[in-house]
Coordinates of C-alpha atoms in Angstrom, one line a residue:
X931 CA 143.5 97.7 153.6
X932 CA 146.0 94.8 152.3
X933 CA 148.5 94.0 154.6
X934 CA 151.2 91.0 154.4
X935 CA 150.2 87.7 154.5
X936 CA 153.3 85.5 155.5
X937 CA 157.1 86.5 156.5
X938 CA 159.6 83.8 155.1
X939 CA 163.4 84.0 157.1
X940 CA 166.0 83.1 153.8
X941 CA 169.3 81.9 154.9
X942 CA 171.7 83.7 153.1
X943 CA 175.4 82.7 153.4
X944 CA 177.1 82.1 157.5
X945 CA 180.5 83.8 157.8
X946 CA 183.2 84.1 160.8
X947 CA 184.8 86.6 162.0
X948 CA 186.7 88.1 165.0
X949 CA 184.0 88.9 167.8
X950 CA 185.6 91.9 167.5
X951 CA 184.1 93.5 164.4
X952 CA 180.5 93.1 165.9
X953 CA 181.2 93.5 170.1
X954 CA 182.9 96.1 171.7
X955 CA 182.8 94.1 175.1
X956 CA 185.4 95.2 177.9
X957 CA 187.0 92.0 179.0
X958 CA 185.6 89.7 175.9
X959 CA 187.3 91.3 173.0
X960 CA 189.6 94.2 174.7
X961 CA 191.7 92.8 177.0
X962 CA 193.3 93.5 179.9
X963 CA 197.7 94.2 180.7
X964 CA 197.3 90.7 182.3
X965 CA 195.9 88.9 179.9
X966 CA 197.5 90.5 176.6
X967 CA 198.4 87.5 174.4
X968 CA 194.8 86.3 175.0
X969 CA 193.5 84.6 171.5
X970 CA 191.3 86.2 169.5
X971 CA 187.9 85.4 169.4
X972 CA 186.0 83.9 166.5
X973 CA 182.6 83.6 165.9
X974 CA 179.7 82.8 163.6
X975 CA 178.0 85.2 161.4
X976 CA 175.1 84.6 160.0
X977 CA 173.5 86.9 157.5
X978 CA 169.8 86.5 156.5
X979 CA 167.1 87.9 153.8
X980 CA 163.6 88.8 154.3
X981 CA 160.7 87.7 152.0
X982 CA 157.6 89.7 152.7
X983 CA 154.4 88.1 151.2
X984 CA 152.1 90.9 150.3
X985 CA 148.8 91.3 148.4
X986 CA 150.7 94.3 146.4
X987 CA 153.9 91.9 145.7
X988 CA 156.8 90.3 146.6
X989 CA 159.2 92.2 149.0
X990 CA 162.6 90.6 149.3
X991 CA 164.7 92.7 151.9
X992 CA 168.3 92.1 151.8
X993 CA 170.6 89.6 149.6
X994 CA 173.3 88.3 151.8
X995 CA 176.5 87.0 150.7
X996 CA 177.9 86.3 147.0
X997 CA 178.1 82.2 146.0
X998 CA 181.8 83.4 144.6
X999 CA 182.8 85.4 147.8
X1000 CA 186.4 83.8 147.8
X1001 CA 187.2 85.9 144.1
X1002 CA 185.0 88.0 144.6
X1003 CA 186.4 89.6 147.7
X1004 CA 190.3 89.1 147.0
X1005 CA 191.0 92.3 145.9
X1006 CA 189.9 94.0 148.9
X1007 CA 190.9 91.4 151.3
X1008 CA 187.5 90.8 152.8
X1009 CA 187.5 87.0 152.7
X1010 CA 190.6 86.7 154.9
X1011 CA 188.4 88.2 157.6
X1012 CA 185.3 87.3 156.9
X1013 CA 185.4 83.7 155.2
X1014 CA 182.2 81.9 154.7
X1015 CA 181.5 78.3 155.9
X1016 CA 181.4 75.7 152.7
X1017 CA 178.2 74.4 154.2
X1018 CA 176.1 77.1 154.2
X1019 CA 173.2 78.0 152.1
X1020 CA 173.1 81.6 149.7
X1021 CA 169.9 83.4 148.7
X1022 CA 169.6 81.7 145.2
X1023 CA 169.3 78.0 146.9
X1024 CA 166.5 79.9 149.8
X1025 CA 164.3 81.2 147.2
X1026 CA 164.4 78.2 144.9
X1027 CA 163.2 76.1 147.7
X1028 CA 160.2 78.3 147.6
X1029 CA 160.2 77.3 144.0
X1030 CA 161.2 80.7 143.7
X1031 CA 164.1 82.9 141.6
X1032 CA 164.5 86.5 141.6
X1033 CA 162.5 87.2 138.8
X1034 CA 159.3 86.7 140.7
X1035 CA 160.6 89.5 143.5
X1036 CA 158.5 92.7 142.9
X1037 CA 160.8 95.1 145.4
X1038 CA 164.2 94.5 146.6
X1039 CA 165.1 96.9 149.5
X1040 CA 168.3 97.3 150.7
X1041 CA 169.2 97.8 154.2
X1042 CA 172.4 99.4 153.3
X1043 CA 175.2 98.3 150.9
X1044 CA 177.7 96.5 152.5
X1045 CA 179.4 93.2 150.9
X1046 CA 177.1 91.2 152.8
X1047 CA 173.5 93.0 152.0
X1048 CA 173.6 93.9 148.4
X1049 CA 176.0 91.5 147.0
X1050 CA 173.3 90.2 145.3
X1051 CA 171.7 93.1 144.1
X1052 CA 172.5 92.7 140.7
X1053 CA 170.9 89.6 140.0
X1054 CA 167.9 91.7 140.5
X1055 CA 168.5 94.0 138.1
X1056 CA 166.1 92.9 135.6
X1057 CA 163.5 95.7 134.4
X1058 CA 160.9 94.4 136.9
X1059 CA 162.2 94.6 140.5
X1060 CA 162.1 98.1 142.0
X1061 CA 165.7 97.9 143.8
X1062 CA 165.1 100.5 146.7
X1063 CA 168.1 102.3 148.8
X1064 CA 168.3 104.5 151.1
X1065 CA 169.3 108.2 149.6
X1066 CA 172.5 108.7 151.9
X1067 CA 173.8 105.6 151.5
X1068 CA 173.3 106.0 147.6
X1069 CA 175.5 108.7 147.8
X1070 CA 178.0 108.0 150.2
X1071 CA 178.5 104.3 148.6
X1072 CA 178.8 105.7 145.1
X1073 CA 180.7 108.4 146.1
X1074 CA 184.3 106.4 147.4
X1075 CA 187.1 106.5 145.7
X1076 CA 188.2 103.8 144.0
X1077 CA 186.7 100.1 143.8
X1078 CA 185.9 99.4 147.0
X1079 CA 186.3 101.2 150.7
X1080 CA 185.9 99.5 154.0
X1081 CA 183.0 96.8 153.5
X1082 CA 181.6 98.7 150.4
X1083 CA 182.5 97.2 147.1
X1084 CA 181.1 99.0 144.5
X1085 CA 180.9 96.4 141.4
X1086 CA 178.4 94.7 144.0
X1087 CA 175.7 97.7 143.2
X1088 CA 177.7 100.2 140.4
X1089 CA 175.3 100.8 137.5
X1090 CA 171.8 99.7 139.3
X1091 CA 169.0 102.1 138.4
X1092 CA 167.8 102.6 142.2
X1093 CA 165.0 103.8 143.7
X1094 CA 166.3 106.7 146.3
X1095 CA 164.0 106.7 149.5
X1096 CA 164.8 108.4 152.9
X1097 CA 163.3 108.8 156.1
X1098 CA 161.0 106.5 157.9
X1099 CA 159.3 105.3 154.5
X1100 CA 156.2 102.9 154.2
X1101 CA 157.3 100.6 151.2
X1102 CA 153.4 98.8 151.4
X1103 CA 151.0 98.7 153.6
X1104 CA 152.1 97.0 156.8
X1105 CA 155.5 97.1 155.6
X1106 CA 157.7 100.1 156.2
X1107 CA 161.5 101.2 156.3
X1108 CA 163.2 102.9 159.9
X1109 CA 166.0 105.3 159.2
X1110 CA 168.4 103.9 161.2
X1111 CA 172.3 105.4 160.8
X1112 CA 175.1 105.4 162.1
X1113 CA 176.8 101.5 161.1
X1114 CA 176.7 103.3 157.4
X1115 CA 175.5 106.5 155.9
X1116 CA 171.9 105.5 155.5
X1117 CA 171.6 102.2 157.0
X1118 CA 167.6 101.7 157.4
X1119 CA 165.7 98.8 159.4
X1120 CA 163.0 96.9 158.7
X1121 CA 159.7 96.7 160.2
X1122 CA 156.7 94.2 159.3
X1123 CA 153.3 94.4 160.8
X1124 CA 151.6 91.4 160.6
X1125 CA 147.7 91.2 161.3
X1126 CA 148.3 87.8 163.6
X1127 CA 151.7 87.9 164.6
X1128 CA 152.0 91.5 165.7
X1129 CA 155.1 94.0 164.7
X1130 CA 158.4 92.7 163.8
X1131 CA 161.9 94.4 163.5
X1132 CA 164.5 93.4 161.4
X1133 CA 167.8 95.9 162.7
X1134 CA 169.8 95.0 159.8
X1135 CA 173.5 96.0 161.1
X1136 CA 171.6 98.8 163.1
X1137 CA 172.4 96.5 166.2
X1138 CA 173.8 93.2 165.1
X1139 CA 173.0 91.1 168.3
X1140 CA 171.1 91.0 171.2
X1141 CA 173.9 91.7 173.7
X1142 CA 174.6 94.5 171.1
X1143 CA 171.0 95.7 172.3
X1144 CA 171.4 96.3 175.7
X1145 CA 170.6 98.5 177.8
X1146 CA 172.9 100.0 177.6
X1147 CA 173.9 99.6 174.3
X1148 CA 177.0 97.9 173.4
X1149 CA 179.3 99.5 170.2
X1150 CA 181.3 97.3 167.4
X1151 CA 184.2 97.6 165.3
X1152 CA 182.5 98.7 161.8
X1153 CA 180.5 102.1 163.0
X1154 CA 180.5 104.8 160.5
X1155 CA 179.4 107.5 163.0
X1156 CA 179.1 106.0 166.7
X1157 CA 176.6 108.9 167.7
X1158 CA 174.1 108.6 165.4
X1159 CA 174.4 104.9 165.8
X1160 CA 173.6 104.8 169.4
X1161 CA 171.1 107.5 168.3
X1162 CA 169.2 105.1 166.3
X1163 CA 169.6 102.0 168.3
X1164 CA 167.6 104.2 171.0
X1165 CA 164.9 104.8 168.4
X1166 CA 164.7 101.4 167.5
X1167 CA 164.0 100.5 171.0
X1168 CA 161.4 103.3 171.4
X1169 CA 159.8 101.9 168.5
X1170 CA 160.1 98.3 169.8
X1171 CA 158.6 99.3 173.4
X1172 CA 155.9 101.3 171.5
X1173 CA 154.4 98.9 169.6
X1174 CA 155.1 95.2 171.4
X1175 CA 157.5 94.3 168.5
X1176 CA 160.0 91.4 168.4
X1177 CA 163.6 92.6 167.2
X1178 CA 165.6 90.3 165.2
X1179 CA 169.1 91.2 165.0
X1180 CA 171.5 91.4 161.8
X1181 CA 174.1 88.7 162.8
X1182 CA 172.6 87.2 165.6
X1183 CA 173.6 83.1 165.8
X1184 CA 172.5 82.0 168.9
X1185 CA 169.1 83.9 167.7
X1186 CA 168.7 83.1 164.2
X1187 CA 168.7 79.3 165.6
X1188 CA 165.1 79.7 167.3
X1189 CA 163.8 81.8 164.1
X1190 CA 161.4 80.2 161.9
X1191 CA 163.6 80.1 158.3
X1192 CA 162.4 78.7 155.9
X1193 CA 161.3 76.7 153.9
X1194 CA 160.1 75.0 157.2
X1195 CA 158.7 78.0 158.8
X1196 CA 157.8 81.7 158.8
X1197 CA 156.0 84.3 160.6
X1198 CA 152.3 84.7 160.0

């Protein structure tokens, strides 16, 4: 049976943002009547793709944030909370130091739509790559009034000719989607198992960081439904606990600086 060969970590675009958005933590981010003109807090946000090395093809999961973010983004007023550093690199400058462009991607899979997953979709959209969502969040995403709503900006995916999955879905062998609600309609995670390296996980925004994680788990500020996202988190860890996996989390920083990205590592 084939299997995948090699897991490359793509760097994808590092934002900021208030803590806020991605940790509900009493005492960090809500404060108490003592300490009520307490500053915000800011932090790093990384976002990252996976490219999955596979005898069937090339499996690029996730796209990260647009190189024009800054127009992109004005008429919704994302990029006043969610700037992106200058120095950072996007998808297109990751795969081309693989000496590779998206035209040599056989499957795109979405984790879910958001402005920083699928802003890059489109440059996918070429008659080759199988672009693959999750069913709920095809319809939910497509289904808002108006351009954009919350984090979801439609002209980011509008018109794509997607594949509709749902459910726990093996995309290849070895390689497989976790329905994984809850931040969105149909938010799904990633999961990779390597013949070597064991099972990984890749949460997507299903839990963004490892204090997210827990236990117990920890909520954020951009939850679509908070039960059915606690419900997957719990499945997640199931899964995890199951099967030896290591997690890697959506917007991890403090993480994402001991992960192999490439080009000068990956998982094998």
């Amino acid at each position: 049976m084939s299997a995948p060969s090699k897991v490359h970590l793509l760097r994808t675009g590092t934002m900021e943002c208030d803590q806020t958005w991605l940790l509900l933590k009493p005492g960090q981010n809500i404060t108490t009547r003592s300490a009520k003109d307490k500053p915000a807090v800011w932090t790093t946000c990384p976002t990252h793709a996976v490219l999955i090395e596979h005898p069937d093809g090339r499996i690029l999961w996730d796209t990260g944030v647009p190189q024009d973010w800054e127009t992109r983004w004005a008429p919704t007023g994302l990029q006043e909370f969610f700037p992106v550093q200058r120095a950072t690199s996007y998808l297109q400058d990751s795969l081309a130091a693989l000496e590779l462009t998206p035209e040599d991607i056989d499957v795109l899979v979405l984790s879910h739509l958001h402005f920083d997953h699928a802003a890059n979709a489109k440059l996918f959209d070429n008659g080759r790559t199988r672009i693959v969502v999750n069913r709920h969040e095809h319809e939910g995403a497509l289904g808002i009034d108006g351009p954009f709503k919350g984090a979801h900006l439609k002209s980011d995916y509008e018109g794509i000719d997607f594949e509709l999955i749902e459910g726990d879905t093996d995309i290849a062998p070895g390689v497989g989607v976790i329905e994984t609600p809850g931040h969105t309609w149909g938010t799904m995670s990633l999961r990779v198992d390597l013949p070597r390296g064991g099972t990984k996980i890749f949460t997507s925004d299903a839990v963004y960081l490892s204090e997210s994680w827990g236990p117990p788990a920890i909520g954020a500020a951009i939850v679509w439904d908070s039960v059915r996202w606690l419900e997957s988190v719990e499945k997640l860890r199931r899964i995890a606990e199951q099967t030896g996996a290591e997690v890697i989390f959506g917007h991890d920083e403090a993480q994402a600086a001991r992960l192999p990205f490439a080009p000068e590592g990956h998982f094998a």
